[in-house]
Amino acid sequence: MSSKEIYISVIIPVYNRPKEIEELLASLSKQTLQDFEVVIVEDGSGIKCESIVNSYKSRMDLKYFYQENSGPGPSRNYGYEKAKGNYCIFLDSDCILPSNYFEVVRNVLINNPVDAFGGPDRAHEGFTKFQKAINYSMTSFFTTGGIRGGSEKLGKFYPRSFNMGYSRDVYDATKGFSDMRFGEDIDMSIRILKCGFKIRLIKQAFVYHKRRTNLKQFYKQVFNSGIARINLYERHPESLKLVYFTPALFVIGAIFLLFTSFIYTPFFLLPFVFYILLLFCDSTIKNKSFSIGLLSVLTSLIQLSGYGFGFASALWERIILKR
């Protein structure tokens, strides 16, 4: 495949995030390769980003569309229908790209063609300590198996919609994203594989995922992710692996250890204390910060408990009770 046969369209759905879009567009304008278009789909936002988008139109091939709120999946499909590229890359609006992102992706598509691909997310050095802690809890091997951070140790790689791409052949075969509110990106990845396409992890095609959230919002996000795993099971029963039970088992185990330590002896808490120390030391070393290490313990416990409770509640309600 020659470089002339590759033209990339970037699809970005946005909902009430003008500041995030400005930062993302700024990073897009600084790419070492500029042969791509950007399609912004404003999904029923009350706070529009149109004026910001217009300010960047002189710097890149940029299109803006507004539609009534339909959710992330349909918004991406809408953007794809408006795009002209033979490859489309989907990004979340709160991402920032390193300057060589498209250079990395294009080199892979030229030298090792693939129909679908994705990359990991990282924390930028300019992120707040809290954002770095959340990034750790979402990408660490000790919390999520490291899959979002570019690891394939605990299972097959499924691109997430904050950083995934595929060809027009894939879209024609799958008809794009479903209307699921949560887990629609994993559903898409599973359907891509079922259609016989190959998916590749491009480790160097990472993005900086600048999550602007607080503890309450973060808990809600991961709780919904736990529910989404059961939604995916109902659509794709073969997708439910033992590893996805781990957060729920962690919650049960933590409650059991706390209870037994209160009834019998505090020594029952040693496994839990060891795990907390492991998280603290690992994050402290990777982020070179004691304070981020401490915050990472908090965000990791929220990540595990939120996902675990969401997963367990959906499993109980939908699978066991058949509600």
mmCIF file of N, CA, C and O in Angstrom, residues 120-196:
data_model
loop_
_atom_site.group_PDB
_atom_site.id
_atom_site.type_symbol
_atom_site.label_atom_id
_atom_site.label_comp_id
_atom_site.label_asym_id
_atom_site.label_seq_id
_atom_site.Cartn_x
_atom_site.Cartn_y
_atom_site.Cartn_z
ATOM 1 N N PRO A 120 -2.491 3.165 23.074
ATOM 2 C CA PRO A 120 -2.724 3.369 24.511
ATOM 3 C C PRO A 120 -2.877 4.845 24.865
ATOM 4 O O PRO A 120 -2.806 5.714 23.988
ATOM 5 N N ASP A 121 -3.100 5.109 26.150
ATOM 6 C CA ASP A 121 -3.105 6.491 26.626
ATOM 7 C C ASP A 121 -2.056 6.661 27.712
ATOM 8 O O ASP A 121 -1.703 5.716 28.416
ATOM 9 N N ARG A 122 -1.561 7.879 27.807
ATOM 10 C CA ARG A 122 -0.534 8.209 28.782
ATOM 11 C C ARG A 122 -0.885 9.528 29.463
ATOM 12 O O ARG A 122 -1.785 10.244 29.025
ATOM 13 N N ALA A 123 -0.135 9.828 30.518
ATOM 14 C CA ALA A 123 -0.296 11.102 31.207
ATOM 15 C C ALA A 123 0.806 12.055 30.748
ATOM 16 O O ALA A 123 1.981 11.690 30.732
ATOM 17 N N HIS A 124 0.423 13.240 30.357
ATOM 18 C CA HIS A 124 1.389 14.261 29.949
ATOM 19 C C HIS A 124 2.046 14.858 31.188
ATOM 20 O O HIS A 124 1.430 14.918 32.266
ATOM 21 N N GLU A 125 3.287 15.287 31.042
ATOM 22 C CA GLU A 125 3.991 15.865 32.182
ATOM 23 C C GLU A 125 3.306 17.120 32.716
ATOM 24 O O GLU A 125 3.474 17.501 33.873
ATOM 25 N N GLY A 126 2.469 17.767 31.890
ATOM 26 C CA GLY A 126 1.770 18.962 32.321
ATOM 27 C C GLY A 126 0.441 18.694 33.014
ATOM 28 O O GLY A 126 -0.226 19.634 33.450
ATOM 29 N N PHE A 127 0.033 17.432 33.129
ATOM 30 C CA PHE A 127 -1.214 17.094 33.806
ATOM 31 C C PHE A 127 -1.106 17.401 35.296
ATOM 32 O O PHE A 127 -0.019 17.421 35.879
ATOM 33 N N THR A 128 -2.261 17.572 35.922
ATOM 34 C CA THR A 128 -2.285 17.743 37.372
ATOM 35 C C THR A 128 -1.943 16.409 38.035
ATOM 36 O O THR A 128 -1.991 15.348 37.418
ATOM 37 N N LYS A 129 -1.602 16.472 39.311
ATOM 38 C CA LYS A 129 -1.285 15.244 40.050
ATOM 39 C C LYS A 129 -2.476 14.294 40.083
ATOM 40 O O LYS A 129 -2.321 13.076 39.984
ATOM 41 N N PHE A 130 -3.664 14.867 40.210
ATOM 42 C CA PHE A 130 -4.867 14.032 40.237
ATOM 43 C C PHE A 130 -5.081 13.337 38.896
ATOM 44 O O PHE A 130 -5.433 12.156 38.843
ATOM 45 N N GLN A 131 -4.870 14.057 37.794
ATOM 46 C CA GLN A 131 -5.018 13.459 36.465
ATOM 47 C C GLN A 131 -3.987 12.360 36.241
ATOM 48 O O GLN A 131 -4.288 11.338 35.632
ATOM 49 N N LYS A 132 -2.784 12.552 36.745
ATOM 50 C CA LYS A 132 -1.753 11.520 36.627
ATOM 51 C C LYS A 132 -2.117 10.288 37.459
ATOM 52 O O LYS A 132 -1.851 9.160 37.056
ATOM 53 N N ALA A 133 -2.718 10.524 38.615
ATOM 54 C CA ALA A 133 -3.133 9.405 39.468
ATOM 55 C C ALA A 133 -4.247 8.604 38.803
ATOM 56 O O ALA A 133 -4.243 7.366 38.833
ATOM 57 N N ILE A 134 -5.206 9.286 38.187
ATOM 58 C CA ILE A 134 -6.276 8.590 37.482
ATOM 59 C C ILE A 134 -5.714 7.824 36.299
ATOM 60 O O ILE A 134 -6.103 6.675 36.033
ATOM 61 N N ASN A 135 -4.775 8.437 35.575
ATOM 62 C CA ASN A 135 -4.156 7.728 34.459
ATOM 63 C C ASN A 135 -3.471 6.452 34.943
ATOM 64 O O ASN A 135 -3.566 5.399 34.295
ATOM 65 N N TYR A 136 -2.803 6.537 36.078
ATOM 66 C CA TYR A 136 -2.161 5.346 36.632
ATOM 67 C C TYR A 136 -3.185 4.257 36.927
ATOM 68 O O TYR A 136 -3.005 3.099 36.560
ATOM 69 N N SER A 137 -4.265 4.633 37.592
ATOM 70 C CA SER A 137 -5.261 3.637 37.990
ATOM 71 C C SER A 137 -5.971 3.011 36.790
ATOM 72 O O SER A 137 -6.458 1.886 36.863
ATOM 73 N N MET A 138 -5.998 3.723 35.650
ATOM 74 C CA MET A 138 -6.654 3.201 34.457
ATOM 75 C C MET A 138 -5.712 2.402 33.558
ATOM 76 O O MET A 138 -6.170 1.673 32.680
ATOM 77 N N THR A 139 -4.405 2.542 33.752
ATOM 78 C CA THR A 139 -3.456 1.908 32.834
ATOM 79 C C THR A 139 -2.501 0.923 33.500
ATOM 80 O O THR A 139 -1.798 0.184 32.809
ATOM 81 N N SER A 140 -2.466 0.890 34.818
ATOM 82 C CA SER A 140 -1.493 0.049 35.518
ATOM 83 C C SER A 140 -1.814 -1.435 35.384
ATOM 84 O O SER A 140 -2.985 -1.851 35.367
ATOM 85 N N PHE A 141 -0.781 -2.243 35.330
ATOM 86 C CA PHE A 141 -0.944 -3.701 35.322
ATOM 87 C C PHE A 141 -1.636 -4.180 36.599
ATOM 88 O O PHE A 141 -2.380 -5.158 36.583
ATOM 89 N N PHE A 142 -1.405 -3.470 37.708
ATOM 90 C CA PHE A 142 -1.934 -3.896 39.000
ATOM 91 C C PHE A 142 -3.390 -3.498 39.226
ATOM 92 O O PHE A 142 -3.974 -3.822 40.262
ATOM 93 N N THR A 143 -3.990 -2.790 38.276
ATOM 94 C CA THR A 143 -5.399 -2.400 38.404
ATOM 95 C C THR A 143 -6.248 -2.919 37.240
ATOM 96 O O THR A 143 -7.296 -3.512 37.453
ATOM 97 N N THR A 144 -5.798 -2.675 36.031
ATOM 98 C CA THR A 144 -6.583 -3.075 34.851
ATOM 99 C C THR A 144 -5.866 -4.090 33.979
ATOM 100 O O THR A 144 -6.332 -4.408 32.889
ATOM 101 N N GLY A 145 -4.729 -4.593 34.457
ATOM 102 C CA GLY A 145 -3.948 -5.494 33.630
ATOM 103 C C GLY A 145 -3.095 -4.761 32.612
ATOM 104 O O GLY A 145 -2.414 -5.384 31.799
ATOM 105 N N GLY A 146 -3.149 -3.424 32.645
ATOM 106 C CA GLY A 146 -2.321 -2.618 31.766
ATOM 107 C C GLY A 146 -2.795 -2.522 30.336
ATOM 108 O O GLY A 146 -2.089 -2.004 29.477
ATOM 109 N N ILE A 147 -4.024 -2.993 30.053
ATOM 110 C CA ILE A 147 -4.482 -3.034 28.665
ATOM 111 C C ILE A 147 -4.610 -1.636 28.077
ATOM 112 O O ILE A 147 -4.212 -1.391 26.949
ATOM 113 N N ARG A 148 -5.162 -0.705 28.824
ATOM 114 C CA ARG A 148 -5.290 0.667 28.309
ATOM 115 C C ARG A 148 -3.925 1.331 28.179
ATOM 116 O O ARG A 148 -3.759 2.293 27.440
ATOM 117 N N GLY A 149 -2.931 0.807 28.895
ATOM 118 C CA GLY A 149 -1.589 1.358 28.810
ATOM 119 C C GLY A 149 -0.727 0.697 27.760
ATOM 120 O O GLY A 149 0.456 0.990 27.641
ATOM 121 N N GLY A 150 -1.300 -0.212 26.985
ATOM 122 C CA GLY A 150 -0.559 -0.827 25.889
ATOM 123 C C GLY A 150 -0.057 -2.220 26.168
ATOM 124 O O GLY A 150 0.794 -2.732 25.449
ATOM 125 N N SER A 151 -0.602 -2.891 27.190
ATOM 126 C CA SER A 151 -0.185 -4.255 27.497
ATOM 127 C C SER A 151 -1.208 -5.243 26.966
ATOM 128 O O SER A 151 -2.410 -4.992 26.983
ATOM 129 N N GLU A 152 -0.699 -6.394 26.499
ATOM 130 C CA GLU A 152 -1.582 -7.465 26.045
ATOM 131 C C GLU A 152 -1.396 -8.720 26.900
ATOM 132 O O GLU A 152 -1.762 -9.812 26.487
ATOM 133 N N LYS A 153 -0.861 -8.552 28.090
ATOM 134 C CA LYS A 153 -0.506 -9.700 28.920
ATOM 135 C C LYS A 153 -1.717 -10.477 29.409
ATOM 136 O O LYS A 153 -1.674 -11.686 29.569
ATOM 137 N N LEU A 154 -2.824 -9.775 29.692
ATOM 138 C CA LEU A 154 -3.979 -10.438 30.275
ATOM 139 C C LEU A 154 -5.096 -10.702 29.270
ATOM 140 O O LEU A 154 -6.206 -11.045 29.658
ATOM 141 N N GLY A 155 -4.807 -10.587 27.996
ATOM 142 C CA GLY A 155 -5.854 -10.883 27.032
ATOM 143 C C GLY A 155 -5.653 -10.162 25.725
ATOM 144 O O GLY A 155 -4.693 -9.427 25.521
ATOM 145 N N LYS A 156 -6.583 -10.396 24.826
ATOM 146 C CA LYS A 156 -6.543 -9.791 23.503
ATOM 147 C C LYS A 156 -6.767 -8.282 23.597
ATOM 148 O O LYS A 156 -7.510 -7.800 24.437
ATOM 149 N N PHE A 157 -6.087 -7.554 22.718
ATOM 150 C CA PHE A 157 -6.211 -6.100 22.714
ATOM 151 C C PHE A 157 -7.479 -5.678 21.979
ATOM 152 O O PHE A 157 -7.722 -6.087 20.847
ATOM 153 N N TYR A 158 -8.284 -4.850 22.646
ATOM 154 C CA TYR A 158 -9.474 -4.268 22.038
ATOM 155 C C TYR A 158 -9.311 -2.750 22.040
ATOM 156 O O TYR A 158 -9.249 -2.137 23.114
ATOM 157 N N PRO A 159 -9.227 -2.124 20.880
ATOM 158 C CA PRO A 159 -9.101 -0.663 20.853
ATOM 159 C C PRO A 159 -10.274 0.020 21.543
ATOM 160 O O PRO A 159 -11.422 -0.419 21.420
ATOM 161 N N ARG A 160 -9.971 1.074 22.277
ATOM 162 C CA ARG A 160 -10.999 1.906 22.894
ATOM 163 C C ARG A 160 -11.224 3.136 22.032
ATOM 164 O O ARG A 160 -10.332 3.591 21.329
ATOM 165 N N SER A 161 -12.410 3.705 22.125
ATOM 166 C CA SER A 161 -12.798 4.788 21.222
ATOM 167 C C SER A 161 -12.067 6.089 21.477
ATOM 168 O O SER A 161 -12.167 7.023 20.689
ATOM 169 N N PHE A 162 -11.308 6.201 22.575
ATOM 170 C CA PHE A 162 -10.522 7.409 22.777
ATOM 171 C C PHE A 162 -9.336 7.442 21.817
ATOM 172 O O PHE A 162 -8.737 8.491 21.602
ATOM 173 N N ASN A 163 -9.014 6.268 21.199
ATOM 174 C CA ASN A 163 -7.851 6.192 20.317
ATOM 175 C C ASN A 163 -7.932 4.913 19.495
ATOM 176 O O ASN A 163 -7.247 3.935 19.778
ATOM 177 N N MET A 164 -8.790 4.910 18.494
ATOM 178 C CA MET A 164 -8.920 3.724 17.646
ATOM 179 C C MET A 164 -9.160 4.150 16.198
ATOM 180 O O MET A 164 -9.644 5.256 15.928
ATOM 181 N N GLY A 165 -8.810 3.273 15.283
ATOM 182 C CA GLY A 165 -9.010 3.575 13.874
ATOM 183 C C GLY A 165 -9.332 2.328 13.079
ATOM 184 O O GLY A 165 -9.008 1.212 13.491
ATOM 185 N N TYR A 166 -9.993 2.522 11.944
ATOM 186 C CA TYR A 166 -10.250 1.397 11.043
ATOM 187 C C TYR A 166 -10.529 1.900 9.633
ATOM 188 O O TYR A 166 -10.732 3.093 9.403
ATOM 189 N N SER A 167 -10.514 0.956 8.698
ATOM 190 C CA SER A 167 -10.672 1.287 7.286
ATOM 191 C C SER A 167 -12.149 1.327 6.891
ATOM 192 O O SER A 167 -13.028 0.900 7.661
ATOM 193 N N ARG A 168 -12.400 1.795 5.676
ATOM 194 C CA ARG A 168 -13.776 1.820 5.166
ATOM 195 C C ARG A 168 -14.322 0.412 4.972
ATOM 196 O O ARG A 168 -15.529 0.202 5.083
ATOM 197 N N ASP A 169 -13.454 -0.533 4.684
ATOM 198 C CA ASP A 169 -13.914 -1.928 4.569
ATOM 199 C C ASP A 169 -14.516 -2.404 5.874
ATOM 200 O O ASP A 169 -15.519 -3.130 5.887
ATOM 201 N N VAL A 170 -13.916 -2.001 6.982
ATOM 202 C CA VAL A 170 -14.434 -2.374 8.301
ATOM 203 C C VAL A 170 -15.799 -1.746 8.535
ATOM 204 O O VAL A 170 -16.743 -2.408 8.996
ATOM 205 N N TYR A 171 -15.916 -0.470 8.203
ATOM 206 C CA TYR A 171 -17.197 0.210 8.403
ATOM 207 C C TYR A 171 -18.297 -0.417 7.546
ATOM 208 O O TYR A 171 -19.423 -0.622 8.009
ATOM 209 N N ASP A 172 -17.968 -0.723 6.301
ATOM 210 C CA ASP A 172 -18.959 -1.337 5.405
ATOM 211 C C ASP A 172 -19.434 -2.682 5.934
ATOM 212 O O ASP A 172 -20.607 -3.042 5.787
ATOM 213 N N ALA A 173 -18.524 -3.424 6.569
ATOM 214 C CA ALA A 173 -18.871 -4.765 7.064
ATOM 215 C C ALA A 173 -19.615 -4.716 8.392
ATOM 216 O O ALA A 173 -20.505 -5.538 8.646
ATOM 217 N N THR A 174 -19.272 -3.762 9.262
ATOM 218 C CA THR A 174 -19.851 -3.713 10.608
ATOM 219 C C THR A 174 -20.980 -2.702 10.746
ATOM 220 O O THR A 174 -21.728 -2.746 11.721
ATOM 221 N N LYS A 175 -21.066 -1.757 9.804
ATOM 222 C CA LYS A 175 -22.019 -0.638 9.872
ATOM 223 C C LYS A 175 -21.734 0.293 11.037
ATOM 224 O O LYS A 175 -22.613 1.025 11.510
ATOM 225 N N GLY A 176 -20.498 0.272 11.524
ATOM 226 C CA GLY A 176 -20.081 1.233 12.527
ATOM 227 C C GLY A 176 -20.476 0.873 13.953
ATOM 228 O O GLY A 176 -20.836 -0.267 14.255
ATOM 229 N N PHE A 177 -20.437 1.876 14.801
ATOM 230 C CA PHE A 177 -20.705 1.685 16.220
ATOM 231 C C PHE A 177 -22.194 1.436 16.476
ATOM 232 O O PHE A 177 -23.055 1.916 15.739
ATOM 233 N N SER A 178 -22.462 0.712 17.559
ATOM 234 C CA SER A 178 -23.843 0.497 17.983
ATOM 235 C C SER A 178 -24.314 1.696 18.787
ATOM 236 O O SER A 178 -23.552 2.641 19.041
ATOM 237 N N ASP A 179 -25.568 1.674 19.226
ATOM 238 C CA ASP A 179 -26.107 2.784 20.014
ATOM 239 C C ASP A 179 -25.964 2.557 21.517
ATOM 240 O O ASP A 179 -26.612 3.227 22.319
ATOM 241 N N MET A 180 -25.111 1.601 21.923
ATOM 242 C CA MET A 180 -24.842 1.398 23.347
ATOM 243 C C MET A 180 -24.260 2.679 23.939
ATOM 244 O O MET A 180 -23.424 3.339 23.321
ATOM 245 N N ARG A 181 -24.694 3.050 25.120
ATOM 246 C CA ARG A 181 -24.174 4.250 25.780
ATOM 247 C C ARG A 181 -22.816 3.981 26.421
ATOM 248 O O ARG A 181 -21.983 4.883 26.529
ATOM 249 N N PHE A 182 -22.592 2.766 26.896
ATOM 250 C CA PHE A 182 -21.319 2.397 27.500
ATOM 251 C C PHE A 182 -20.873 1.064 26.905
ATOM 252 O O PHE A 182 -21.677 0.169 26.707
ATOM 253 N N GLY A 183 -19.587 0.960 26.617
ATOM 254 C CA GLY A 183 -19.044 -0.277 26.068
ATOM 255 C C GLY A 183 -19.198 -0.407 24.571
ATOM 256 O O GLY A 183 -18.912 -1.470 24.004
ATOM 257 N N GLU A 184 -19.625 0.677 23.908
ATOM 258 C CA GLU A 184 -19.844 0.600 22.465
ATOM 259 C C GLU A 184 -18.546 0.400 21.695
ATOM 260 O O GLU A 184 -18.544 -0.165 20.596
ATOM 261 N N ASP A 185 -17.417 0.842 22.268
ATOM 262 C CA ASP A 185 -16.139 0.671 21.574
ATOM 263 C C ASP A 185 -15.661 -0.777 21.631
ATOM 264 O O ASP A 185 -15.161 -1.316 20.637
ATOM 265 N N ILE A 186 -15.835 -1.446 22.789
ATOM 266 C CA ILE A 186 -15.460 -2.857 22.880
ATOM 267 C C ILE A 186 -16.381 -3.698 22.004
ATOM 268 O O ILE A 186 -15.950 -4.652 21.342
ATOM 269 N N ASP A 187 -17.672 -3.364 22.001
ATOM 270 C CA ASP A 187 -18.623 -4.045 21.112
ATOM 271 C C ASP A 187 -18.164 -3.936 19.658
ATOM 272 O O ASP A 187 -18.205 -4.902 18.899
ATOM 273 N N MET A 188 -17.699 -2.745 19.281
ATOM 274 C CA MET A 188 -17.205 -2.531 17.921
ATOM 275 C C MET A 188 -15.992 -3.400 17.644
ATOM 276 O O MET A 188 -15.886 -4.046 16.597
ATOM 277 N N SER A 189 -15.059 -3.451 18.578
ATOM 278 C CA SER A 189 -13.850 -4.250 18.402
ATOM 279 C C SER A 189 -14.184 -5.732 18.263
ATOM 280 O O SER A 189 -13.596 -6.440 17.429
ATOM 281 N N ILE A 190 -15.127 -6.198 19.063
ATOM 282 C CA ILE A 190 -15.525 -7.611 18.979
ATOM 283 C C ILE A 190 -16.141 -7.914 17.617
ATOM 284 O O ILE A 190 -15.838 -8.948 16.989
ATOM 285 N N ARG A 191 -16.988 -7.015 17.123
ATOM 286 C CA ARG A 191 -17.620 -7.243 15.822
ATOM 287 C C ARG A 191 -16.611 -7.163 14.677
ATOM 288 O O ARG A 191 -16.745 -7.855 13.665
ATOM 289 N N ILE A 192 -15.586 -6.323 14.837
ATOM 290 C CA ILE A 192 -14.517 -6.256 13.835
ATOM 291 C C ILE A 192 -13.825 -7.615 13.724
ATOM 292 O O ILE A 192 -13.591 -8.132 12.622
ATOM 293 N N LEU A 193 -13.516 -8.211 14.874
ATOM 294 C CA LEU A 193 -12.858 -9.514 14.879
ATOM 295 C C LEU A 193 -13.772 -10.605 14.318
ATOM 296 O O LEU A 193 -13.319 -11.499 13.587
ATOM 297 N N LYS A 194 -15.059 -10.544 14.645
ATOM 298 C CA LYS A 194 -16.001 -11.545 14.152
ATOM 299 C C LYS A 194 -16.150 -11.482 12.631
ATOM 300 O O LYS A 194 -16.496 -12.492 11.991
ATOM 301 N N CYS A 195 -15.909 -10.318 12.063
ATOM 302 C CA CYS A 195 -15.985 -10.168 10.604
ATOM 303 C C CYS A 195 -14.714 -10.634 9.909
ATOM 304 O O CYS A 195 -14.625 -10.572 8.676
ATOM 305 N N GLY A 196 -13.743 -11.096 10.678
ATOM 306 C CA GLY A 196 -12.531 -11.635 10.086
ATOM 307 C C GLY A 196 -11.398 -10.645 9.912
ATOM 308 O O GLY A 196 -10.350 -10.984 9.335
#
